[in-house]
mmCIF file with all atom_site columns, C-alpha atoms in Angstrom:
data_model
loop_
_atom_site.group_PDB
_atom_site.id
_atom_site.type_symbol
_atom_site.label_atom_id
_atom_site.label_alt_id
_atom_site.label_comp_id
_atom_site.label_asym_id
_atom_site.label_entity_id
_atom_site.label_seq_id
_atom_site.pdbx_PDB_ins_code
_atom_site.Cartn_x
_atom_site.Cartn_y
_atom_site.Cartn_z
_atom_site.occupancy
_atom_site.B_iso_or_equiv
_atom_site.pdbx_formal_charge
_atom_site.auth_seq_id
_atom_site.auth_comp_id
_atom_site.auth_asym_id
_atom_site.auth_atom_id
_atom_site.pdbx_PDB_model_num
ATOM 1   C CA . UNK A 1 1   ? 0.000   0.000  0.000  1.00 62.00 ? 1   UNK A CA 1
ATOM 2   C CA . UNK A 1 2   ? 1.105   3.613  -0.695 1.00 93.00 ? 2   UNK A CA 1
ATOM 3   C CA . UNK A 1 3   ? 2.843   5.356  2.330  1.00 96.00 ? 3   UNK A CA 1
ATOM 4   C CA . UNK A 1 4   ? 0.704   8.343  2.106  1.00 97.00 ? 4   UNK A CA 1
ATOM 5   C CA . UNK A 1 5   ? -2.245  6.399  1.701  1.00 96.00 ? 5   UNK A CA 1
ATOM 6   C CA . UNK A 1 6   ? -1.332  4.436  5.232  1.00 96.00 ? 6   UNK A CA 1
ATOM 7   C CA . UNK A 1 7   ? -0.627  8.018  6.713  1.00 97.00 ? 7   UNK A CA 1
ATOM 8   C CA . UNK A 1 8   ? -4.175  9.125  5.753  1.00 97.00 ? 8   UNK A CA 1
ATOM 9   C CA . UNK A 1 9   ? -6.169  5.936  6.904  1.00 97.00 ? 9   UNK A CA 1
ATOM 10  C CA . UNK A 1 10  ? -3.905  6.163  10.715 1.00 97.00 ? 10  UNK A CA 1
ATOM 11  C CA . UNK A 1 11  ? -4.651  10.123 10.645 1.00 97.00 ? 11  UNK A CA 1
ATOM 12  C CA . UNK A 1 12  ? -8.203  9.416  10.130 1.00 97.00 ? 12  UNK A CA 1
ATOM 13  C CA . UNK A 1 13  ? -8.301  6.714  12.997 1.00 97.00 ? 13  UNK A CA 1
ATOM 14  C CA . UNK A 1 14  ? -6.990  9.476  15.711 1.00 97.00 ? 14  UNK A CA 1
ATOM 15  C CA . UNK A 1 15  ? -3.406  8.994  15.055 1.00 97.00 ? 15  UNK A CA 1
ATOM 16  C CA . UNK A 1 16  ? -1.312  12.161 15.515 1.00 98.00 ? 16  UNK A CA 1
ATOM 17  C CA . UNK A 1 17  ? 0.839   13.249 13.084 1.00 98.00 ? 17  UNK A CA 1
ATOM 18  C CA . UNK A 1 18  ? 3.681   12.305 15.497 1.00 97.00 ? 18  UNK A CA 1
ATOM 19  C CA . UNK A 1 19  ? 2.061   8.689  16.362 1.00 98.00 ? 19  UNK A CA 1
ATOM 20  C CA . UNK A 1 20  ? 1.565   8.093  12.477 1.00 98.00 ? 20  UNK A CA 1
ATOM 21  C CA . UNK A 1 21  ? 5.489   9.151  11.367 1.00 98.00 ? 21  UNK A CA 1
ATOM 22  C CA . UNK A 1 22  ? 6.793   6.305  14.079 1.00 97.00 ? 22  UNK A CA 1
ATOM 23  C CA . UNK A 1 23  ? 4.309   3.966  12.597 1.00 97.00 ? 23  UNK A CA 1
ATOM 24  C CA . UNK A 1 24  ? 5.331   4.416  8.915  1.00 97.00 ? 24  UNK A CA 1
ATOM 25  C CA . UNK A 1 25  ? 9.159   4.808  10.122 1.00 96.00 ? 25  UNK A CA 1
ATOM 26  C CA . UNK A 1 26  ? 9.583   1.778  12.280 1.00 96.00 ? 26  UNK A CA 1
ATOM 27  C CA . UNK A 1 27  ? 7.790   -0.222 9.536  1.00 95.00 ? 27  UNK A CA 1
ATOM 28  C CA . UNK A 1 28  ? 9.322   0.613  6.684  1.00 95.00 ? 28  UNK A CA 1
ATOM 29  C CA . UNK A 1 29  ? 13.054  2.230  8.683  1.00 94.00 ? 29  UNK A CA 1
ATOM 30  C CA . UNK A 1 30  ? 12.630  4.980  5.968  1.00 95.00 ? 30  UNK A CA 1
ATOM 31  C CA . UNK A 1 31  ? 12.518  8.169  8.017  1.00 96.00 ? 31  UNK A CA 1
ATOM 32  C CA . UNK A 1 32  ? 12.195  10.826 5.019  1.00 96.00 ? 32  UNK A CA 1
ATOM 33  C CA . UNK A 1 33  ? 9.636   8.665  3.199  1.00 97.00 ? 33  UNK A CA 1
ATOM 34  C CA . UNK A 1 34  ? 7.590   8.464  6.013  1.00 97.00 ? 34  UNK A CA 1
ATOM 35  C CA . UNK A 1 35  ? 7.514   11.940 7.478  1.00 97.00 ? 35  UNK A CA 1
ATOM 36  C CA . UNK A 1 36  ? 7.138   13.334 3.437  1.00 97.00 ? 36  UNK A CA 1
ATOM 37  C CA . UNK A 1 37  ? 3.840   10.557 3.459  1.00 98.00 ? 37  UNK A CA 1
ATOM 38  C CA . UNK A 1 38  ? 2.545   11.887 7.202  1.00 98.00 ? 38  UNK A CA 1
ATOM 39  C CA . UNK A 1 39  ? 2.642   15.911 5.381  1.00 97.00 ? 39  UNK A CA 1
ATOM 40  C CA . UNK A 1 40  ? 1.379   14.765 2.155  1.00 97.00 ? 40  UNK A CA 1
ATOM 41  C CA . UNK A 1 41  ? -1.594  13.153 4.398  1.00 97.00 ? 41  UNK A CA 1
ATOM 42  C CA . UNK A 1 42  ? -2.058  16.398 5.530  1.00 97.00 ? 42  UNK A CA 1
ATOM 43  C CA . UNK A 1 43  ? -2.307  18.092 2.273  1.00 96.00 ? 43  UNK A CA 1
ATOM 44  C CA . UNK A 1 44  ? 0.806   20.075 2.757  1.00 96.00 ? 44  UNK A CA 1
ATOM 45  C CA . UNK A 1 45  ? 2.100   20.604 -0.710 1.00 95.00 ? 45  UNK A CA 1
ATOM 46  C CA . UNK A 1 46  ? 5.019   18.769 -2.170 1.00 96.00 ? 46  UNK A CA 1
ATOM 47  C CA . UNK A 1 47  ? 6.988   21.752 -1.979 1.00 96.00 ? 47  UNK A CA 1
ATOM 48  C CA . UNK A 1 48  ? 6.472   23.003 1.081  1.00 95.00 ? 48  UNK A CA 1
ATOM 49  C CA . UNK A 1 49  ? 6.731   19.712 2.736  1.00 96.00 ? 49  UNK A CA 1
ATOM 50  C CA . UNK A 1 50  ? 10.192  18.693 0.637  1.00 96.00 ? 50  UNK A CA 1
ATOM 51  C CA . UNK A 1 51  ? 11.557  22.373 2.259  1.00 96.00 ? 51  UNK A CA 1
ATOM 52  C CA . UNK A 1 52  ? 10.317  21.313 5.573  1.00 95.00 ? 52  UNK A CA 1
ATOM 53  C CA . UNK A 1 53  ? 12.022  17.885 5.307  1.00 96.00 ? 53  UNK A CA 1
ATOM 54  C CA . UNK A 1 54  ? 15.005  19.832 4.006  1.00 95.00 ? 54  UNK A CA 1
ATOM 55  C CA . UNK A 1 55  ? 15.584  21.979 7.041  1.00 93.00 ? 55  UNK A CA 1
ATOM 56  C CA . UNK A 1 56  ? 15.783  19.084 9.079  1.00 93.00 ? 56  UNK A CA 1
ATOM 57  C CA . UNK A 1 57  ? 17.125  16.077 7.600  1.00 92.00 ? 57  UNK A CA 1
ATOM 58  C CA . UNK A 1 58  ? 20.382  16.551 8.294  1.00 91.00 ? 58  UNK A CA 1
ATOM 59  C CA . UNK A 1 59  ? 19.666  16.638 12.770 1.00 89.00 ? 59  UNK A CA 1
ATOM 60  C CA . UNK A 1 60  ? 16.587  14.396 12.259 1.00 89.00 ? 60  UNK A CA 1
ATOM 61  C CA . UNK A 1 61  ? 16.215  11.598 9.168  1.00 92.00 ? 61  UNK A CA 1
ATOM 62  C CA . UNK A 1 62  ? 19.551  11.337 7.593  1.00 91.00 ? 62  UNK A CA 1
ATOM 63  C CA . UNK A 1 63  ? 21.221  8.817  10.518 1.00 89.00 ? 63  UNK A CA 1
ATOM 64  C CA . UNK A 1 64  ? 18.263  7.375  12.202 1.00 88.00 ? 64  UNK A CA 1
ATOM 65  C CA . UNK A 1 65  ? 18.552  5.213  15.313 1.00 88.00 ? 65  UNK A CA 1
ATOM 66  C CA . UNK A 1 66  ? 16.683  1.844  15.667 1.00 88.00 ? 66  UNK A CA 1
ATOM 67  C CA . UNK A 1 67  ? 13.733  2.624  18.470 1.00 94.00 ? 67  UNK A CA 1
ATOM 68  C CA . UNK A 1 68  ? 13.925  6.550  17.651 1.00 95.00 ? 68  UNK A CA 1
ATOM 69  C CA . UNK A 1 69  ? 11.100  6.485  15.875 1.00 96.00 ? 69  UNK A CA 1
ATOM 70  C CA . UNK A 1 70  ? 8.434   7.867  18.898 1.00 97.00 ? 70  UNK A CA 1
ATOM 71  C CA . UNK A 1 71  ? 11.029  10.544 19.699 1.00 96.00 ? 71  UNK A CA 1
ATOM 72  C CA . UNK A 1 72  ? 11.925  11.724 15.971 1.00 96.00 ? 72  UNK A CA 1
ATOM 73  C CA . UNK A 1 73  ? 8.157   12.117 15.368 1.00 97.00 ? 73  UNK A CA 1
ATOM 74  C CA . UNK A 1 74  ? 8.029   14.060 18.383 1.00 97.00 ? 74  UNK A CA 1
ATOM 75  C CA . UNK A 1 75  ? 10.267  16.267 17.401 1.00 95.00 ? 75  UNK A CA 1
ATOM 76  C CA . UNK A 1 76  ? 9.342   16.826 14.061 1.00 96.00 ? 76  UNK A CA 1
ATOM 77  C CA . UNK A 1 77  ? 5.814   17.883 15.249 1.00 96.00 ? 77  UNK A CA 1
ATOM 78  C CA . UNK A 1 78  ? 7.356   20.282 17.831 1.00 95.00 ? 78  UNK A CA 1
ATOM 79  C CA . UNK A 1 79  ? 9.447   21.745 14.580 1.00 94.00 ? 79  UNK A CA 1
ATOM 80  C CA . UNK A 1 80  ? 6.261   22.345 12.695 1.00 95.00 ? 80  UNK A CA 1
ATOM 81  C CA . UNK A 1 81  ? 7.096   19.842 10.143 1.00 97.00 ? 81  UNK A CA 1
ATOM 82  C CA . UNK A 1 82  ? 3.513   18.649 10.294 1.00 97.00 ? 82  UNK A CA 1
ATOM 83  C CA . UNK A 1 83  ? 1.730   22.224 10.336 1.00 97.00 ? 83  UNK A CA 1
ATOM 84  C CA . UNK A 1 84  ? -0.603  22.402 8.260  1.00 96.00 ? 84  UNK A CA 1
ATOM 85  C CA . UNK A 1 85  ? -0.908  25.843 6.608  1.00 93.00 ? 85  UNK A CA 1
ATOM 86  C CA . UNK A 1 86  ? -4.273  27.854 6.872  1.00 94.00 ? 86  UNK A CA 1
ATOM 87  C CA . UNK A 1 87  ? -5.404  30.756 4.366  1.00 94.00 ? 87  UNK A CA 1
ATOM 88  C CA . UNK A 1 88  ? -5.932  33.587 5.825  1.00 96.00 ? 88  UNK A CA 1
ATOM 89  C CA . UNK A 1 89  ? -8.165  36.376 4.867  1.00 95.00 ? 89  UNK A CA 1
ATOM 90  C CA . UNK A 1 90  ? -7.228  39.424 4.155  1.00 96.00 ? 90  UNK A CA 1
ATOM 91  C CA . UNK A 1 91  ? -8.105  40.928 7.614  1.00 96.00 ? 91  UNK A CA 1
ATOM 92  C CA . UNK A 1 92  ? -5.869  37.449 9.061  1.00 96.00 ? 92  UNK A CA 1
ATOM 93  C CA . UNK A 1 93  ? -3.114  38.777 7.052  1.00 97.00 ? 93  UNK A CA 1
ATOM 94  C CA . UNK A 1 94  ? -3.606  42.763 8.170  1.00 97.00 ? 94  UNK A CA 1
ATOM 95  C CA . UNK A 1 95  ? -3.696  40.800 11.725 1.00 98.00 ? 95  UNK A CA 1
ATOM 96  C CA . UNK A 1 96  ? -0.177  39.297 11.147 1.00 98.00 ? 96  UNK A CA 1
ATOM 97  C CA . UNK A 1 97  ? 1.493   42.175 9.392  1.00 98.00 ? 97  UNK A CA 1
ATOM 98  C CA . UNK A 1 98  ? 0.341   44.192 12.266 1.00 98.00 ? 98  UNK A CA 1
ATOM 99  C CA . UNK A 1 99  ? 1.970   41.177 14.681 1.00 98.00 ? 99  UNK A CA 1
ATOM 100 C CA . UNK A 1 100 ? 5.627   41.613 12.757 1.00 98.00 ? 100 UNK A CA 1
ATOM 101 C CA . UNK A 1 101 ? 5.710   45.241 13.281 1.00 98.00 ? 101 UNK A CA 1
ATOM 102 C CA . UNK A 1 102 ? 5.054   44.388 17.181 1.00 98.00 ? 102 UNK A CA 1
ATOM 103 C CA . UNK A 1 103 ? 7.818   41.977 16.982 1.00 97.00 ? 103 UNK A CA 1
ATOM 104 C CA . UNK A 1 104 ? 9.880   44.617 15.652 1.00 97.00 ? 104 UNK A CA 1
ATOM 105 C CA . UNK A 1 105 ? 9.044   46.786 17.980 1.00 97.00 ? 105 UNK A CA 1
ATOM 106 C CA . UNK A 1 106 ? 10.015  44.551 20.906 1.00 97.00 ? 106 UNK A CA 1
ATOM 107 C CA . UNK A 1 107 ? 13.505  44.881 19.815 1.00 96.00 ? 107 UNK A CA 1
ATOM 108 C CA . UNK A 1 108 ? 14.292  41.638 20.472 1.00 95.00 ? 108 UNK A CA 1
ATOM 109 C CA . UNK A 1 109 ? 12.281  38.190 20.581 1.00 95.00 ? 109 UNK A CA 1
ATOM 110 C CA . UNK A 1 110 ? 13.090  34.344 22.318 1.00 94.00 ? 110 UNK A CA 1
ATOM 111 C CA . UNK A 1 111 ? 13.818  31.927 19.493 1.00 93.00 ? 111 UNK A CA 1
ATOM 112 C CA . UNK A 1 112 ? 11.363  29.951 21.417 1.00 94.00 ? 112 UNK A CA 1
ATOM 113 C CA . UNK A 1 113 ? 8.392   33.106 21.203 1.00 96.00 ? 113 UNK A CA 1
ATOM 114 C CA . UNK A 1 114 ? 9.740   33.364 17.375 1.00 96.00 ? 114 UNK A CA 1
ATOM 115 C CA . UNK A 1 115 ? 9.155   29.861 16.772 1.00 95.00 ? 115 UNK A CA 1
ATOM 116 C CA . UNK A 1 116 ? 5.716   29.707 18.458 1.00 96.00 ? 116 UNK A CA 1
ATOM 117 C CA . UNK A 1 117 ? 4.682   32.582 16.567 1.00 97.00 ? 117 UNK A CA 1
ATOM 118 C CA . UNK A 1 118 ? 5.605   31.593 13.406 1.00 95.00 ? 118 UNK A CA 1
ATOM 119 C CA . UNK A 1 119 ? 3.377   27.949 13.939 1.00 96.00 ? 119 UNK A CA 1
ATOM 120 C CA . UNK A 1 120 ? 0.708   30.167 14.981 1.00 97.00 ? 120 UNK A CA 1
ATOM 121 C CA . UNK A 1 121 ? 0.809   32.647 11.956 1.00 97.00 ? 121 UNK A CA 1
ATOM 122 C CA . UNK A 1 122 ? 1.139   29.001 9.493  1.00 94.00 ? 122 UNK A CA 1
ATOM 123 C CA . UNK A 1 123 ? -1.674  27.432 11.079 1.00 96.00 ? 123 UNK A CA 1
ATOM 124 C CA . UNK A 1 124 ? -3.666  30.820 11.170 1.00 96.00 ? 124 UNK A CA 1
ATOM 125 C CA . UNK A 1 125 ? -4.224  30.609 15.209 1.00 97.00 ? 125 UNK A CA 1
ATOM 126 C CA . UNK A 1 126 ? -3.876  34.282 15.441 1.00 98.00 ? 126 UNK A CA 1
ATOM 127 C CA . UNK A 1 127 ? -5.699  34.204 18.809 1.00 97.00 ? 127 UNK A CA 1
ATOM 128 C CA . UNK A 1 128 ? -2.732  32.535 20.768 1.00 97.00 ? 128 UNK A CA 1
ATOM 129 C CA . UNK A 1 129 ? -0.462  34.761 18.515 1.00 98.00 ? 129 UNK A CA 1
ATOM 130 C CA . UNK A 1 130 ? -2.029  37.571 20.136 1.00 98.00 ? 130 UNK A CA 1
ATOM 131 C CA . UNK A 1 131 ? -2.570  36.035 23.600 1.00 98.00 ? 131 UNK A CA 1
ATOM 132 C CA . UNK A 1 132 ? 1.044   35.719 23.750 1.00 98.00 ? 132 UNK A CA 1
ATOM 133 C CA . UNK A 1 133 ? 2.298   39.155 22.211 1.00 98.00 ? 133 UNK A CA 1
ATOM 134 C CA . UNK A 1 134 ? 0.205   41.028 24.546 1.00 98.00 ? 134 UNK A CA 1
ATOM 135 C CA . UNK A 1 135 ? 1.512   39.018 27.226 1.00 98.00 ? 135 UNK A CA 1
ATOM 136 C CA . UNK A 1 136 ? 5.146   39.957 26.729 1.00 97.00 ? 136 UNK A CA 1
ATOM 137 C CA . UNK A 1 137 ? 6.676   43.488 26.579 1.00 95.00 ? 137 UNK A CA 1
ATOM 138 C CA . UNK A 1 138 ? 9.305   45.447 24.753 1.00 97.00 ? 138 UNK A CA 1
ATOM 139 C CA . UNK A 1 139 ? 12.624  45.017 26.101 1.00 95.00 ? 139 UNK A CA 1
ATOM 140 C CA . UNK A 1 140 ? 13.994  48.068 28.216 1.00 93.00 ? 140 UNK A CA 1
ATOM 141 C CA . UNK A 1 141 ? 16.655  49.104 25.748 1.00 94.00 ? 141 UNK A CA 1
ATOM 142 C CA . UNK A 1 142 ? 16.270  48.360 22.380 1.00 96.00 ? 142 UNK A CA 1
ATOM 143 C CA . UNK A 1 143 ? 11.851  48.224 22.217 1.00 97.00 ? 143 UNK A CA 1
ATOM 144 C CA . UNK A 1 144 ? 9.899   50.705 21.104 1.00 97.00 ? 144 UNK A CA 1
ATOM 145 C CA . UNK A 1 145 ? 7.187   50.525 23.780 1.00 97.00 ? 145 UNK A CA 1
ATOM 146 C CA . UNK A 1 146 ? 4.663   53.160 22.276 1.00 97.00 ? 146 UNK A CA 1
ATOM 147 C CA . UNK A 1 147 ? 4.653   51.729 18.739 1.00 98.00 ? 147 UNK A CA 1
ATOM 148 C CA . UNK A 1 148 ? 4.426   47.492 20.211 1.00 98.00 ? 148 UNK A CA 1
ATOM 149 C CA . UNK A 1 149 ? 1.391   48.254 22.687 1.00 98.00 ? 149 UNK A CA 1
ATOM 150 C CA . UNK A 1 150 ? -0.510  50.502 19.879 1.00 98.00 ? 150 UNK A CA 1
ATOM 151 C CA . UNK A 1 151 ? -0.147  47.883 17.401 1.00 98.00 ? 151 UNK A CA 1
ATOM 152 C CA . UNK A 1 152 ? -1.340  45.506 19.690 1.00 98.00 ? 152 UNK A CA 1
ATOM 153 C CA . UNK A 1 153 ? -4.590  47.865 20.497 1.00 98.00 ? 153 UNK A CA 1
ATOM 154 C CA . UNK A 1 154 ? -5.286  47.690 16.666 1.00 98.00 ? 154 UNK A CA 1
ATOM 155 C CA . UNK A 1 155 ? -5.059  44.066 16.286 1.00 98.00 ? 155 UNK A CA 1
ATOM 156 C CA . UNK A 1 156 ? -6.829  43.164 18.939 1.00 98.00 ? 156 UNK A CA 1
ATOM 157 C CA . UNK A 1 157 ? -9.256  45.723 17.771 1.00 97.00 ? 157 UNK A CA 1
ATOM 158 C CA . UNK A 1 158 ? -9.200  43.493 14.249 1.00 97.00 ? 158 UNK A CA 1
ATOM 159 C CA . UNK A 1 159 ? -9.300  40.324 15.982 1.00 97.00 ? 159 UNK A CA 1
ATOM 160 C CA . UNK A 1 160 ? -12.564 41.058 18.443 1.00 96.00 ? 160 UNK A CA 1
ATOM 161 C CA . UNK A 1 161 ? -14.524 41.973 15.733 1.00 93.00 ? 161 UNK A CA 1
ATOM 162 C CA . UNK A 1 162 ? -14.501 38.499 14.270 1.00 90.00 ? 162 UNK A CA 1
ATOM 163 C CA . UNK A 1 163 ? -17.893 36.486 15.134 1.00 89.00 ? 163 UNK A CA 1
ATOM 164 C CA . UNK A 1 164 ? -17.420 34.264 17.938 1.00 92.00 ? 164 UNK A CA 1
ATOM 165 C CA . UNK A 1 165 ? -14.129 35.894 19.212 1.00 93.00 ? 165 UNK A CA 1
ATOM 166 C CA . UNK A 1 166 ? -12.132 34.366 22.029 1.00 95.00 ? 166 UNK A CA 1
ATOM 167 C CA . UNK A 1 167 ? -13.614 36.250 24.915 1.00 95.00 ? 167 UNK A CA 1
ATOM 168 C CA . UNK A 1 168 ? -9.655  36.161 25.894 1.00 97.00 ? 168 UNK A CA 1
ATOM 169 C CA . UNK A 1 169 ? -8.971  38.435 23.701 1.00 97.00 ? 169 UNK A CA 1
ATOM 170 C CA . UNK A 1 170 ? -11.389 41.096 25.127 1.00 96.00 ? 170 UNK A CA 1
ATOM 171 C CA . UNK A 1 171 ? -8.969  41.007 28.210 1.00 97.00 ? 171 UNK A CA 1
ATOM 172 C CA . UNK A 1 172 ? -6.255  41.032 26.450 1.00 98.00 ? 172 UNK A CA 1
ATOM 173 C CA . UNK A 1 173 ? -6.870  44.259 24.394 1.00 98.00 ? 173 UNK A CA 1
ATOM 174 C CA . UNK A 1 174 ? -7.950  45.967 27.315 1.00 97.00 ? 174 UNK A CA 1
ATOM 175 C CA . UNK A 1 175 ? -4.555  44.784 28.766 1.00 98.00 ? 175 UNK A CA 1
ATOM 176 C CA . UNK A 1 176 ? -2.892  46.908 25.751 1.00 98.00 ? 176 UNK A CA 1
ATOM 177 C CA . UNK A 1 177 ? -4.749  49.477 25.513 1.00 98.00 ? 177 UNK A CA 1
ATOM 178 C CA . UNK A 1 178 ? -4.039  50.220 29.517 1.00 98.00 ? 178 UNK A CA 1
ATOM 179 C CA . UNK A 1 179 ? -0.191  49.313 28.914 1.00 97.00 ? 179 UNK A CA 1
ATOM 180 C CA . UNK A 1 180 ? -0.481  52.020 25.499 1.00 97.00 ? 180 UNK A CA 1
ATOM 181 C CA . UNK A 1 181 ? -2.223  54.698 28.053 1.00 97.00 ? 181 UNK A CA 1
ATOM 182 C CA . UNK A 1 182 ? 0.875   54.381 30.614 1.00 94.00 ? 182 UNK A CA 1
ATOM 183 C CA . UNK A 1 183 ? 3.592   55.631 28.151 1.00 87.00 ? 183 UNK A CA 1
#
């Protein structure tokens, strides 16, 4: 049977991506084959999944141990390998331009908070994006406080008027508009 097909019928039984890439790997012990099956299962396209696969292969796929399998597929849904990518509309994308110029104007971001925000932005879950941006703060020296907190106000002004907004983010963008009213 075709790898991708397997993927898609252990997907639809529950599987996580994660669960599904150790299945396929410790069965066939093909690591790149199986995690390129697990995306296309997903409908991530060919090319984005062969870059994905790219940026990795090297740490992850290209010397795999016997009885990694669990822990590689772990991993490579903590990378984002297996995010799948959401289309935004055009007021998701005003949304996540108006996120970058935040980040900018932290002056300075966690490769952990970058990496997190950049799965958020992929899989279009602007809410935590936001839930998390407001819940940081410029750093001292190099931030532009004014400019990151009134960004913030008018995203969160974008993102509440959705239908059926996260009733966190009401609390949130009162959180930056009081943080914008301090400086």
């Amino acid at each position: 049977m075709h790898l991708t097909t397997l993927a898609g019928h252990a997907l639809s039984r529950g599987r996580t991506p994660a669960d599904t890439y150790a299945l396929l790997a410790r069965r066939t012990h093909k690591p790149v084959p199986s995690a390129r099956a697990v995306c296309l299962a997903l409908t991530i396209p060919l090319a984005e999944t062969v870059r994905r696969l790219n940026e990795c292969h090297d740490a992850l796929l290209a010397n795999p141990r016997a009885g990694s399998e669990t822990d590689t597929g772990e991993l490579l849904e903590a990378l984002g390998v297996f995010d799948v990518p959401k289309s935004l509309t055009d007021t998701e994308l005003a949304v996540v331009d108006l996120f970058l110029l935040a980040i900018d104007a932290m002056g300075g971001i966690r490769p952990g908070h970058q990496h997190g925000l950049h799965r958020w932005f992929t899989t279009g879950n602007l809410t935590a994006a936001y839930l998390s941006l407001a819940a940081a703060r410029p750093m001292p020296r190099t931030g532009d406080p004014t400019l990151y907190w009134t960004t913030l106000v008018t995203a969160g002004e974008l993102l509440t008027t959705a239908p059926n907004a996260d009733t966190r983010l009401k609390y949130a963008l009162t959180h930056c508009r009081t943080q914008a009213a301090r400086i």
